Coordinates of C-alpha atoms in Angstrom, one line a residue:
X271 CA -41.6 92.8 -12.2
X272 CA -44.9 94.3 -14.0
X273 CA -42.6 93.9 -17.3
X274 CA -41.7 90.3 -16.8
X275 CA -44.9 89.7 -16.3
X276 CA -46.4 90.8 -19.5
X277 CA -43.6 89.2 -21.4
X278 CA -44.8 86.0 -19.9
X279 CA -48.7 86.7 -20.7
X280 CA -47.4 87.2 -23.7
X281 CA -45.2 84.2 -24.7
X282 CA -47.8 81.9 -23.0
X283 CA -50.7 83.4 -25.5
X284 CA -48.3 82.9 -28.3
X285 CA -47.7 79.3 -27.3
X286 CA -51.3 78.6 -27.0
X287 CA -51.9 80.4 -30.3
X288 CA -49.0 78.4 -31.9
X289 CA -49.1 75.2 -30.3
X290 CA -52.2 74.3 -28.5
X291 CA -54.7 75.4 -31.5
X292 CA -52.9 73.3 -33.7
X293 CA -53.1 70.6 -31.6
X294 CA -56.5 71.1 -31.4
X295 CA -57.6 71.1 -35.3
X296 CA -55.1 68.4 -35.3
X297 CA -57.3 66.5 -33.1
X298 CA -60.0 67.5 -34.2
X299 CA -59.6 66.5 -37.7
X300 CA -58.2 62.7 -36.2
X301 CA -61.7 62.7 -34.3
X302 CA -64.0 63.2 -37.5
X303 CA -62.2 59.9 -38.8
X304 CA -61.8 58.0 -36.2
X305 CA -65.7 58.6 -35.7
X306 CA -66.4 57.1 -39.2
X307 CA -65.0 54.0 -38.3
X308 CA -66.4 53.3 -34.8
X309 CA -70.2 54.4 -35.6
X310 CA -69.7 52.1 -38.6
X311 CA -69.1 49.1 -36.2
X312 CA -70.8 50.2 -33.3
X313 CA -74.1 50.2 -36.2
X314 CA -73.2 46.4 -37.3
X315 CA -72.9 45.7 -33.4
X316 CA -76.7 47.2 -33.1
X317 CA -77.9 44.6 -35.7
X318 CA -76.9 42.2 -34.1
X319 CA -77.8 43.0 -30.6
X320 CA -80.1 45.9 -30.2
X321 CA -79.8 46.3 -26.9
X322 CA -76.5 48.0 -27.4
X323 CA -77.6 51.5 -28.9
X324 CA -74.5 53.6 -30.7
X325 CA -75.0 56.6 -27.9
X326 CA -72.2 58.1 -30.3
X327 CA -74.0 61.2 -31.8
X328 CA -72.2 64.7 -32.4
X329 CA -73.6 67.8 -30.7
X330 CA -72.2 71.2 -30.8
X331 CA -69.2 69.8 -32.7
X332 CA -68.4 67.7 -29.8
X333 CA -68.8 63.7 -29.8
X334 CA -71.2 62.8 -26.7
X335 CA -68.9 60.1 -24.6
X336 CA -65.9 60.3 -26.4
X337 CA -62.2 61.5 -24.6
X338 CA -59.0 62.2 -25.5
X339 CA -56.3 60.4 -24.3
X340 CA -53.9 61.3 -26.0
X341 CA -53.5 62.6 -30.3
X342 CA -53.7 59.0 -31.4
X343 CA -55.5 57.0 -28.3
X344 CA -59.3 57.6 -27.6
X345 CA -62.3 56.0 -25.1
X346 CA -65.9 56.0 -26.3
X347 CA -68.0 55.4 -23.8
X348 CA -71.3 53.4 -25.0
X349 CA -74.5 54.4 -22.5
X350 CA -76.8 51.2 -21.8
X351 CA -80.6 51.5 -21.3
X352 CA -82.7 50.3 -18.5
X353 CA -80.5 50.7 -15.5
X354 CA -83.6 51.1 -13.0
X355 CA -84.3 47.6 -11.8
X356 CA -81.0 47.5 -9.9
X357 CA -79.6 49.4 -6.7
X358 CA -76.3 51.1 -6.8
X359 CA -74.8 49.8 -4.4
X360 CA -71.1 51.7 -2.9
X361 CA -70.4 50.6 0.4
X362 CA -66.9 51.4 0.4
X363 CA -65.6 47.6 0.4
X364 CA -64.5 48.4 -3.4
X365 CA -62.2 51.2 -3.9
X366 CA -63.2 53.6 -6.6
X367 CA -65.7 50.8 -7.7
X368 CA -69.6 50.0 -7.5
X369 CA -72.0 47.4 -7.8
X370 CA -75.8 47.0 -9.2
X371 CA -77.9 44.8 -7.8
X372 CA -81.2 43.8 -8.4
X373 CA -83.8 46.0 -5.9
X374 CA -86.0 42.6 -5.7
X375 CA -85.0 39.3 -6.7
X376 CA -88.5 38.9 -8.4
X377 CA -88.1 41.7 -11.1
X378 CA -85.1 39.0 -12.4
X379 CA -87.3 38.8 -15.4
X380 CA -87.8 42.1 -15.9
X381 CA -84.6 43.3 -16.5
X382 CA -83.5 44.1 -20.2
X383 CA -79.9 42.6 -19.3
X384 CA -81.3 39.5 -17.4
X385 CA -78.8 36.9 -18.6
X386 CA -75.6 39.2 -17.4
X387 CA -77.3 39.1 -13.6
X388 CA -75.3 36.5 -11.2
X389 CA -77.2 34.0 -8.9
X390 CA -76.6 36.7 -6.6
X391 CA -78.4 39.4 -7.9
X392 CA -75.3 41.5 -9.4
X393 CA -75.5 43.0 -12.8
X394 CA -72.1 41.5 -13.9
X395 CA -69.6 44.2 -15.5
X396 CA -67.6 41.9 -16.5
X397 CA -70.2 39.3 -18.4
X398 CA -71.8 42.0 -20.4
X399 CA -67.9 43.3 -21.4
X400 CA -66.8 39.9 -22.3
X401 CA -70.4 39.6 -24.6
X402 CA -69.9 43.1 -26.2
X403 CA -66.4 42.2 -26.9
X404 CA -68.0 39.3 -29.5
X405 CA -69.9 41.0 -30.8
X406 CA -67.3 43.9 -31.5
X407 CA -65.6 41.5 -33.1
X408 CA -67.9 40.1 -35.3
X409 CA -68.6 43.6 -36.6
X410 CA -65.4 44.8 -37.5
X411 CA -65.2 41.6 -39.6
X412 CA -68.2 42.7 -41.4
X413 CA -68.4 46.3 -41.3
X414 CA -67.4 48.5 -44.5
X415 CA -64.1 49.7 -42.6
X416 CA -63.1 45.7 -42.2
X417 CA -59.5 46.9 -44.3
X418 CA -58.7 49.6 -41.8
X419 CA -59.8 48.5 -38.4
X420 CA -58.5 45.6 -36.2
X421 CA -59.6 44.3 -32.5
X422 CA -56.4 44.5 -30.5
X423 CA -55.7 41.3 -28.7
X424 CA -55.2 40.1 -24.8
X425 CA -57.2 42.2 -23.2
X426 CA -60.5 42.1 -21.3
X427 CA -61.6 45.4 -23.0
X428 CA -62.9 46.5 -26.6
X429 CA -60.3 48.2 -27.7
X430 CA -59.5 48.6 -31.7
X431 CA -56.7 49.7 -33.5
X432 CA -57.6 52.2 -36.6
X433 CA -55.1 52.3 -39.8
X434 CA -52.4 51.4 -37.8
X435 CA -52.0 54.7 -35.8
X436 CA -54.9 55.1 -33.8
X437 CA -56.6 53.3 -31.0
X438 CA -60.0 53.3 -29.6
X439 CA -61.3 51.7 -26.3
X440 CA -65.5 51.5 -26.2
X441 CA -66.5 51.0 -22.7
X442 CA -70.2 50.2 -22.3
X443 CA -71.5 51.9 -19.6
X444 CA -74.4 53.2 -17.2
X445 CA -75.0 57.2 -16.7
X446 CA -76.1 57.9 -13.3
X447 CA -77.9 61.1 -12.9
X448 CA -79.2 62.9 -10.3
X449 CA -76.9 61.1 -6.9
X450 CA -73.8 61.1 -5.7
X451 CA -71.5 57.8 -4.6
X452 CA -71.6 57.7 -0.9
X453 CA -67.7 56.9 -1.3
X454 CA -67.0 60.6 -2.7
X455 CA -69.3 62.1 0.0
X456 CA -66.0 63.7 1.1
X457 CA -66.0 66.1 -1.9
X458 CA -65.9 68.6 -1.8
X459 CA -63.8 69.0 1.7
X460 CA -65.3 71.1 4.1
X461 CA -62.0 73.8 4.6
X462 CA -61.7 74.3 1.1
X463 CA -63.8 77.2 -0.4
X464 CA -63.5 76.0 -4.0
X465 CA -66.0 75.4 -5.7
X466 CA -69.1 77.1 -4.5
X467 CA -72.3 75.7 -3.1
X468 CA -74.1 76.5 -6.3
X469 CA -71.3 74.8 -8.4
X470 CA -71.3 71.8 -6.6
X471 CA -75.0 71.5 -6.8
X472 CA -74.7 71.1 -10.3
X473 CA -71.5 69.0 -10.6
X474 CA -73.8 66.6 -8.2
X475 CA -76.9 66.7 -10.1
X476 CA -74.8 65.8 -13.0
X477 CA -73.9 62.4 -11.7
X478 CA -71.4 60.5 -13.2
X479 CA -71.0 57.0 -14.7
X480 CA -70.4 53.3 -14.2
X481 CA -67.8 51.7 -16.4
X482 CA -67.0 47.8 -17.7
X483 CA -63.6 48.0 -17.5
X484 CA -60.8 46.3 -15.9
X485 CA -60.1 48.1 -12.6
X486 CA -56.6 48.2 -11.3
X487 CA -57.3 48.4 -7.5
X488 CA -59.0 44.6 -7.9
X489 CA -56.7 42.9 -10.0
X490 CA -56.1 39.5 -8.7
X491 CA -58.8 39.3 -6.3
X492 CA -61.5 36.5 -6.6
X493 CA -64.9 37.2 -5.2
X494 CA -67.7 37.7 -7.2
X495 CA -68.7 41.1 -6.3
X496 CA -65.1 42.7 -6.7
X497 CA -65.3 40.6 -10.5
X498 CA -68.7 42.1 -11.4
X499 CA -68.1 45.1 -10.0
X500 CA -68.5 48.7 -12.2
X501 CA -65.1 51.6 -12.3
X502 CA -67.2 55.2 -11.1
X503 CA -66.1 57.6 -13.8
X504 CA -66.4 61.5 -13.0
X505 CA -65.8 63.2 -16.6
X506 CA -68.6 65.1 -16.8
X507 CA -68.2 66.9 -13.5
X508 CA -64.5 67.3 -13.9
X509 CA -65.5 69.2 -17.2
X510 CA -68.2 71.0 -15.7
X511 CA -65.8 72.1 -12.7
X512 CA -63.1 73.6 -15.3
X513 CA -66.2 76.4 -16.8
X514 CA -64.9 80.1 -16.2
X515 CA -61.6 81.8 -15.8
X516 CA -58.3 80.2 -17.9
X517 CA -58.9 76.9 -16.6
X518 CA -59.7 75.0 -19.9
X519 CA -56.9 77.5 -21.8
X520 CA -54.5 76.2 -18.9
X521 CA -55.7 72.3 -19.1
X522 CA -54.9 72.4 -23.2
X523 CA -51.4 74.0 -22.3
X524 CA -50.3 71.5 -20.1
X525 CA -52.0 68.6 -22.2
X526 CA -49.6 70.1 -25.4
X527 CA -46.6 70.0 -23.4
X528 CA -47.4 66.4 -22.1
X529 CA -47.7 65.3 -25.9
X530 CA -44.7 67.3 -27.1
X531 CA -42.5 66.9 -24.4
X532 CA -43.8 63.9 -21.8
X533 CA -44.4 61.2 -24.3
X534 CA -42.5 58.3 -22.2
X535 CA -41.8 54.8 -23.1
X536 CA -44.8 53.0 -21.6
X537 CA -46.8 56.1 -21.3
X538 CA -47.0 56.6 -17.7
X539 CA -48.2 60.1 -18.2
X540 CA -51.7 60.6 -19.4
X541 CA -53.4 63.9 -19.6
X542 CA -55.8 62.7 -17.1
X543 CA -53.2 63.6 -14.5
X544 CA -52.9 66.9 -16.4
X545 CA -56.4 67.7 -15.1
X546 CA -56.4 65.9 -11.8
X547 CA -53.4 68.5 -10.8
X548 CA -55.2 70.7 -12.1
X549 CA -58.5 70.6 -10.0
X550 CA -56.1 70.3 -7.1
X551 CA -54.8 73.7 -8.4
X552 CA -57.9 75.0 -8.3
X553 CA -58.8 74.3 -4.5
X554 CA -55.4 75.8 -3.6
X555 CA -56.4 79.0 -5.8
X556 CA -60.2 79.2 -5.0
X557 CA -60.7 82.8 -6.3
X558 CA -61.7 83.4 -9.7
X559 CA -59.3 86.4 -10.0
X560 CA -56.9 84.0 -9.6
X561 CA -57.7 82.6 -12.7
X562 CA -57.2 85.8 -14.8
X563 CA -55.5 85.7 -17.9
X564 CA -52.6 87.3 -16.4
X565 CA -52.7 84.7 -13.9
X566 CA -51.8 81.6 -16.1
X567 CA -48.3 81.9 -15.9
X568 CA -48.4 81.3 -11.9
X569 CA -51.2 78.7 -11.8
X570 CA -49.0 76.7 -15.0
X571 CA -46.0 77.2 -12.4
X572 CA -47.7 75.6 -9.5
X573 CA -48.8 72.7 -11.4
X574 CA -45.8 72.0 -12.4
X575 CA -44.0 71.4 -9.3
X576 CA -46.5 69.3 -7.9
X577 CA -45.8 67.1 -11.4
X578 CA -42.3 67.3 -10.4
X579 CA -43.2 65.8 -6.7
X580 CA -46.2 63.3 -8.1
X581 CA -43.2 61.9 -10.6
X582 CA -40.4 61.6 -7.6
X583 CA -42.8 59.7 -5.2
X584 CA -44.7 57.7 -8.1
X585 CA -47.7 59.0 -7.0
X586 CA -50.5 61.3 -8.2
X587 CA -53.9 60.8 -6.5
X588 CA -57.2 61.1 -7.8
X589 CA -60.4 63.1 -7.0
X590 CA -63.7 62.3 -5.1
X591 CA -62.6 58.6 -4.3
X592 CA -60.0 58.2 -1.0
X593 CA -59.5 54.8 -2.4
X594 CA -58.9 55.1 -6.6
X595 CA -55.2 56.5 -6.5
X596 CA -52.7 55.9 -9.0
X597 CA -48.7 55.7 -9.0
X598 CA -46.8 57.4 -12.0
X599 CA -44.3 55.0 -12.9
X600 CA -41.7 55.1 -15.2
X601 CA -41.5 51.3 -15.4
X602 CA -45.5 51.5 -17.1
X603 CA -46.9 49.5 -13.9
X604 CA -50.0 51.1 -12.7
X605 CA -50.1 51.3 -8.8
X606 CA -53.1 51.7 -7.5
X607 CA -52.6 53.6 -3.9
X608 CA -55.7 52.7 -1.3
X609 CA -55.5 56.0 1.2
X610 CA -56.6 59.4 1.1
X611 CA -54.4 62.3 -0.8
X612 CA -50.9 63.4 -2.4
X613 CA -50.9 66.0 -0.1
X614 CA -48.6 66.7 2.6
X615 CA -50.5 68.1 5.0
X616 CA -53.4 65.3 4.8
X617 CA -51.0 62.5 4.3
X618 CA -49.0 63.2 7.4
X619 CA -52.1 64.0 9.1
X620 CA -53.5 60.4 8.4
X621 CA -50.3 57.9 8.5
X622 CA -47.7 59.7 10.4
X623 CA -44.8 58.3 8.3
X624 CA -43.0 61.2 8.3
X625 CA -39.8 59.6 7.1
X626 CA -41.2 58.8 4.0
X627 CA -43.1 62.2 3.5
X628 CA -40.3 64.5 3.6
X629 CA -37.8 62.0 1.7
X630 CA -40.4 62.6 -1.2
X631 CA -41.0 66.4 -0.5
X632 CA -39.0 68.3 1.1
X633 CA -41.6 70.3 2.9
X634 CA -40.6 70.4 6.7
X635 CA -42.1 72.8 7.8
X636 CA -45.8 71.2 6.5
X637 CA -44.7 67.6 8.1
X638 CA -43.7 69.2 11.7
X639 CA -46.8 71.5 11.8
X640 CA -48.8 68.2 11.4
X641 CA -46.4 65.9 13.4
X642 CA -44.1 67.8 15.8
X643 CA -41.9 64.6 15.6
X644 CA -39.0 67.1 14.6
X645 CA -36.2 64.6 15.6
X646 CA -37.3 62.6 12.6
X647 CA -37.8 65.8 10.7
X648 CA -34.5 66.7 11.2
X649 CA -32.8 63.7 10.4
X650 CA -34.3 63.4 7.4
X651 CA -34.0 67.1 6.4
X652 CA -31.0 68.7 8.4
X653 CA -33.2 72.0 7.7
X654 CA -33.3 73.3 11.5
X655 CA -33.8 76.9 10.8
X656 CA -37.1 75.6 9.4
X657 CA -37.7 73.5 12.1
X658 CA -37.1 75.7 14.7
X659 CA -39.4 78.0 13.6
X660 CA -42.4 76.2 13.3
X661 CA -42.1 73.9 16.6
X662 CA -39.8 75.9 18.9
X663 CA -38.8 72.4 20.0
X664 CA -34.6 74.1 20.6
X665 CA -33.6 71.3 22.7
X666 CA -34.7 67.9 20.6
X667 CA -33.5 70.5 17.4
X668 CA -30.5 71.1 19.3
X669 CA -29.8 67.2 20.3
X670 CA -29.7 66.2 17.0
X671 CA -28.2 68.2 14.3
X672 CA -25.5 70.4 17.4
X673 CA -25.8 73.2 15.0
X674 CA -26.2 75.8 18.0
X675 CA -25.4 78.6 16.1
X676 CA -28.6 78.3 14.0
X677 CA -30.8 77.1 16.8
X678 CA -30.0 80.4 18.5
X679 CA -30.4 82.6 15.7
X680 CA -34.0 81.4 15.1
X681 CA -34.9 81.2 18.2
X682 CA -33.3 83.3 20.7
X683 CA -33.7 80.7 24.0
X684 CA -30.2 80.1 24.8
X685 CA -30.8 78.7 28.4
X686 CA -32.0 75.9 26.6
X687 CA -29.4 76.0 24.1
X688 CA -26.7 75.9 26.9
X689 CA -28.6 73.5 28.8
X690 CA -28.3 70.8 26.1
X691 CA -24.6 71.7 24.7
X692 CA -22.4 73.3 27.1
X693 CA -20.9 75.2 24.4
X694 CA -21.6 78.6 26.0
X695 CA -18.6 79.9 23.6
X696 CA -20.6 79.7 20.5
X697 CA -23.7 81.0 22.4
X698 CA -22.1 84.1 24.0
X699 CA -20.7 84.5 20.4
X700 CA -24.3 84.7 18.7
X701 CA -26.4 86.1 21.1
X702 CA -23.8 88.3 23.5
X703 CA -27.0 87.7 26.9
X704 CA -23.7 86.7 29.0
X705 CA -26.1 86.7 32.3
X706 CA -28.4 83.5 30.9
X707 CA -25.1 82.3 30.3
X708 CA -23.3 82.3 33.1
X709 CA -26.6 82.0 35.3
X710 CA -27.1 79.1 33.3
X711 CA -23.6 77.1 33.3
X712 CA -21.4 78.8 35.9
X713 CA -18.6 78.8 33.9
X714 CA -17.2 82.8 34.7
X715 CA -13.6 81.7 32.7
X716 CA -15.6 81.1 29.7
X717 CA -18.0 84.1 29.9
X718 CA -15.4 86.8 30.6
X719 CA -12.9 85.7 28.3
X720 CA -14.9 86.1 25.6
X721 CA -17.4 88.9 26.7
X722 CA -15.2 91.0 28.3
X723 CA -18.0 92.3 31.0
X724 CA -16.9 91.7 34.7
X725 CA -19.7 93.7 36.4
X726 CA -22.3 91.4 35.0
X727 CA -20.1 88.2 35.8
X728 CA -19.9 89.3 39.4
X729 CA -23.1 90.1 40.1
X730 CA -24.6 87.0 38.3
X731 CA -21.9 84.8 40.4
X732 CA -20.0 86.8 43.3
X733 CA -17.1 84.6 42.7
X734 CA -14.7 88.1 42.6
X735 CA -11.2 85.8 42.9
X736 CA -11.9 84.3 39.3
X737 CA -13.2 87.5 37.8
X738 CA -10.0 89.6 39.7
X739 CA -7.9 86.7 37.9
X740 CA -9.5 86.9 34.4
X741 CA -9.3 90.8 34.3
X742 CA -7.3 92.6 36.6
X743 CA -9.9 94.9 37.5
X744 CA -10.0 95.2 41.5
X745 CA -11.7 98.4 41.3
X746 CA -14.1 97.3 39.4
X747 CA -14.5 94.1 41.5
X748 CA -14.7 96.6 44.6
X749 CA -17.2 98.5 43.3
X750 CA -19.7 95.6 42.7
X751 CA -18.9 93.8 45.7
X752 CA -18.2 96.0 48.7
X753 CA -15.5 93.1 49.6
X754 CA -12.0 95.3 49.5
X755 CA -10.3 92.6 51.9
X756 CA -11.0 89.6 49.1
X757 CA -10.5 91.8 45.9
X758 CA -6.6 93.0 47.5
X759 CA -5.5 89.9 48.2
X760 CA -6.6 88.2 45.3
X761 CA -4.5 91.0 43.5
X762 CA -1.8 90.6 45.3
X763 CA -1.8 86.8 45.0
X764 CA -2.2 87.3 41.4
X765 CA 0.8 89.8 41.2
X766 CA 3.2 87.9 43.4
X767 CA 2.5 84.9 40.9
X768 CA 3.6 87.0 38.0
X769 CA 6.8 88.8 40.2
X770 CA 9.3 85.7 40.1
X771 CA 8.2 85.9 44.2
X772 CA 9.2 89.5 44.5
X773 CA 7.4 92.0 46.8
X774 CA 7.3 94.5 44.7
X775 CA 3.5 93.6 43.5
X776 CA 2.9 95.5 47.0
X777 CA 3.3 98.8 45.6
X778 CA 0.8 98.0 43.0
X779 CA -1.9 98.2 44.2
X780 CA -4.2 100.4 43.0
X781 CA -4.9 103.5 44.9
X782 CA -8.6 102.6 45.2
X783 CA -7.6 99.4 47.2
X784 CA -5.3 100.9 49.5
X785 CA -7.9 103.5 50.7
X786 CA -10.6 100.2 50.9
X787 CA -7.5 98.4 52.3

């Protein structure tokens, strides 16, 4: 086991070493050009509007906003100025959405962005977007990249297509610092130990930000708050969350398998579900020597089954916000699901479809710890020895599947068993306790013929003719009953039958009979 282990360790470093670090200077190198050609037109879009500052600057060798989506598709998110005149307002009513809206209708004036604010006081997402995207426009037309760069078409969003192999989204956007969304006040959940109270201080201080983009979750609806409203982004705490152990080394294993082996037609995987299963991984594994190096294998393991379950229901759900889900789809169709989590436990817990939950996952024994609807459990599932042992409900396991045989092996109770089938010769069988049996049903016949143990069938039932009939024992019979008079003459009757009507059964009978006799 310890060697297997170690080969693993061992093939998992030389894939990193291999794979992932290539990937990464791969990257890397696509991000130093791609960066060329953005600050270039995000510097003619400053000219002509100088309210929107490029907040694209490199520190540490890392671009400031910038994420990969994939090796060729990349978001730069642009931070506006002057967000302070306006109240962040997250009341719930927009899932995994905000809006900002002016703190007093009389500092209208005031506000650096004034002609983007509705008549009702909402700093529209969706009006400074659509302005950005002219003027995005007009710059790449002008900028000295003009022969390499292109604004991609019907959309909403500023997205541009670089030499024909990479795109680029810019998303203008607000950084809020120093609160937390009232609609993520559920993170982190109160039975889960991971991460610590010091951690998620700082993942909260570090805020997160408000995008103008196109949200899923509001397509199609019409009111003005859900048009202007703003997409809460957690980046920078999901990065901050991943510091220590082989968390990063695990996130850039699973992102270089998604691009080398999960690149589907339509792209319905993105590495952002990489991470999300990945901070779910880490609640389930709150220790940090769980993230060892020697750990990776495992925790690369566990991810990937819960990929395996998110792909079969079309469903992965994301952090922080109960109502900013997304489906994985193969067709390319982004769902967006409005109700708490992808897991079992919580998702039974909250909808009580169980149906639906174990055609997706198979895992019984969570749904009836949750539910104890094991009738619907088991019809789904057919996996009673499961069942059984986490309800103990034999006789609704029992009335549904008629597999007796496992009931009893699990559980041991086979009054109930024989109380709800009558088949006391496959219980005898497995569990041999022929006085719950026969105490139970009455049926003597049954319960010697295949037990074979007269002195507990008479005392359990007194009924000495059947058990003289079945086994020929009168002594026996005599000794546990005291009543010599029955136990002869139900011999003899027995013998005469079996004589052609001769007497000679008479001088049969046992010697212990004659002297009770």
């Amino acid at each position: 086991m310890i060697a297997a282990q170690a080969k693993l360790v061992y093939q998992l470093n030389k894939y990193y070493t291999e794979r992932c670090q290539a990937r990464k200077a791969a990257i890397a190198k696509t991000i130093r050009e791609v960066c060329k050609v953005v600050s270039d037109v995000l510097k003619e879009v400053e000219v002509q509007e100088p309210r929107f500052i490029s907040s694209l600057t490199e520190i540490d060798a890392r671009y400031e906003g910038l994420e990969v989506v994939s090796p060729t598709e990349f978001e730069v998110v642009l931070y506006l100025n002057q967000m302070g005149v306006f109240n962040f307002v997250d009341d719930g009513s927009l899932p995994g959405c905000a809006v900002l809206k002016l703190s007093d209708g009389r500092k209208r004036s005031m506000s650096l962005w004034v002609e983007f604010i509705t008549a009702s006081g909402y700093l529209s997402a969706r009006k400074i977007r659509s302005r950005f995207q002219t003027l995005v426009a007009q710059a790449v037309d002008k900028c000295s990249y003009r022969d390499v760069v292109k604004m991609i078409a019907d959309t909403s969003e500023v997205r541009l297509r670089i030499r024909e192999r990479y795109v680029v989204q810019i998303t203008p956007a607000f950084k809020c610092t120093g609160i937390w969304p009232r609609s993520a006040a559920q993170w982190p959940l109160p039975h889960i130990p991971w991460p610590g109270p010091n951690r998620v201080a700082e993942v909260k201080a570090e805020g997160f930000n408000l995008l103008s983009k196109e949200c899923y979750s509001l397509t199609g609806k019409q009111s003005s708050a859900e048009s202007d409203a703003w997409v809460l982004q957690f980046a920078e705490a999901e990065n901050r969350l991943l510091l220590g152990g082989c968390r990063n080394k695990c996130l850039s294993v699973l992102k270089t398998l998604r691009d080398r082996h999960l690149e589907l037609p339509g792209q319905p995987l993105h590495n952002y579900h990489m991470k999300t299963l990945l901070l779910y991984e880490c609640e389930k594994h709150p220790r940090e020597t769980d993230w060892d190096e020697a750990c990776l294998g495992d925790r690369l393991n566990g991810i990937l089954l819960q990929l395996i379950s998110c792909l079969q229901c079309r469903r992965c759900v994301l952090r922080y916000v109960p109502g900013s889900q997304t489906a994985v789809r193969y067709t390319g169709h982004l769902e967006t699901a409005v109700r708490y989590t992808g897991h079992l436990d919580t998702a039974v817990r909250y909808t009580g479809h169980l149906d639906t939950a174990v055609r997706y996952t198979g895992h019984l024994d969570t749904a009836v710890r949750y539910t104890g609807h094991l009738d619907t459990a088991v019809r789904y599932t057919g996996h009673l020895d499961t069942a059984v042992r986490y309800t103990g409900h034999l006789d609704t396991a029992v009335r549904y599947t008629g597999h007796l045989d496992t009931a009893v092996r699990y559980t041991g109770h086979l009054d109930t068993a024989v109380r709800y089938t009558g088949h006391l010769d496959t219980a005898v069988r497995y569990t041999g306790h022929l006085d719950i049996a026969v105490r139970y049903t009455g049926h003597l016949d049954t319960a010697v013929r295949y037990t074979g143990h007269l002195d507990t069938a008479v005392r359990y039932t007194g009924h000495l003719d059947t058990a003289v009939h079945y086994t020929e024992h009168p002594d026996t019979a005599v000794y546990y009953t005291g009543h010599p008079d029955t136990a002869v003459s139900v011999y003899i009757g027995a013998s005469e039958e079996h004589q052609d009507g001769s007497s000679d059964g008479l001088h049969q009978v046992p010697d212990v009979l004659v002297t009770y006799r």
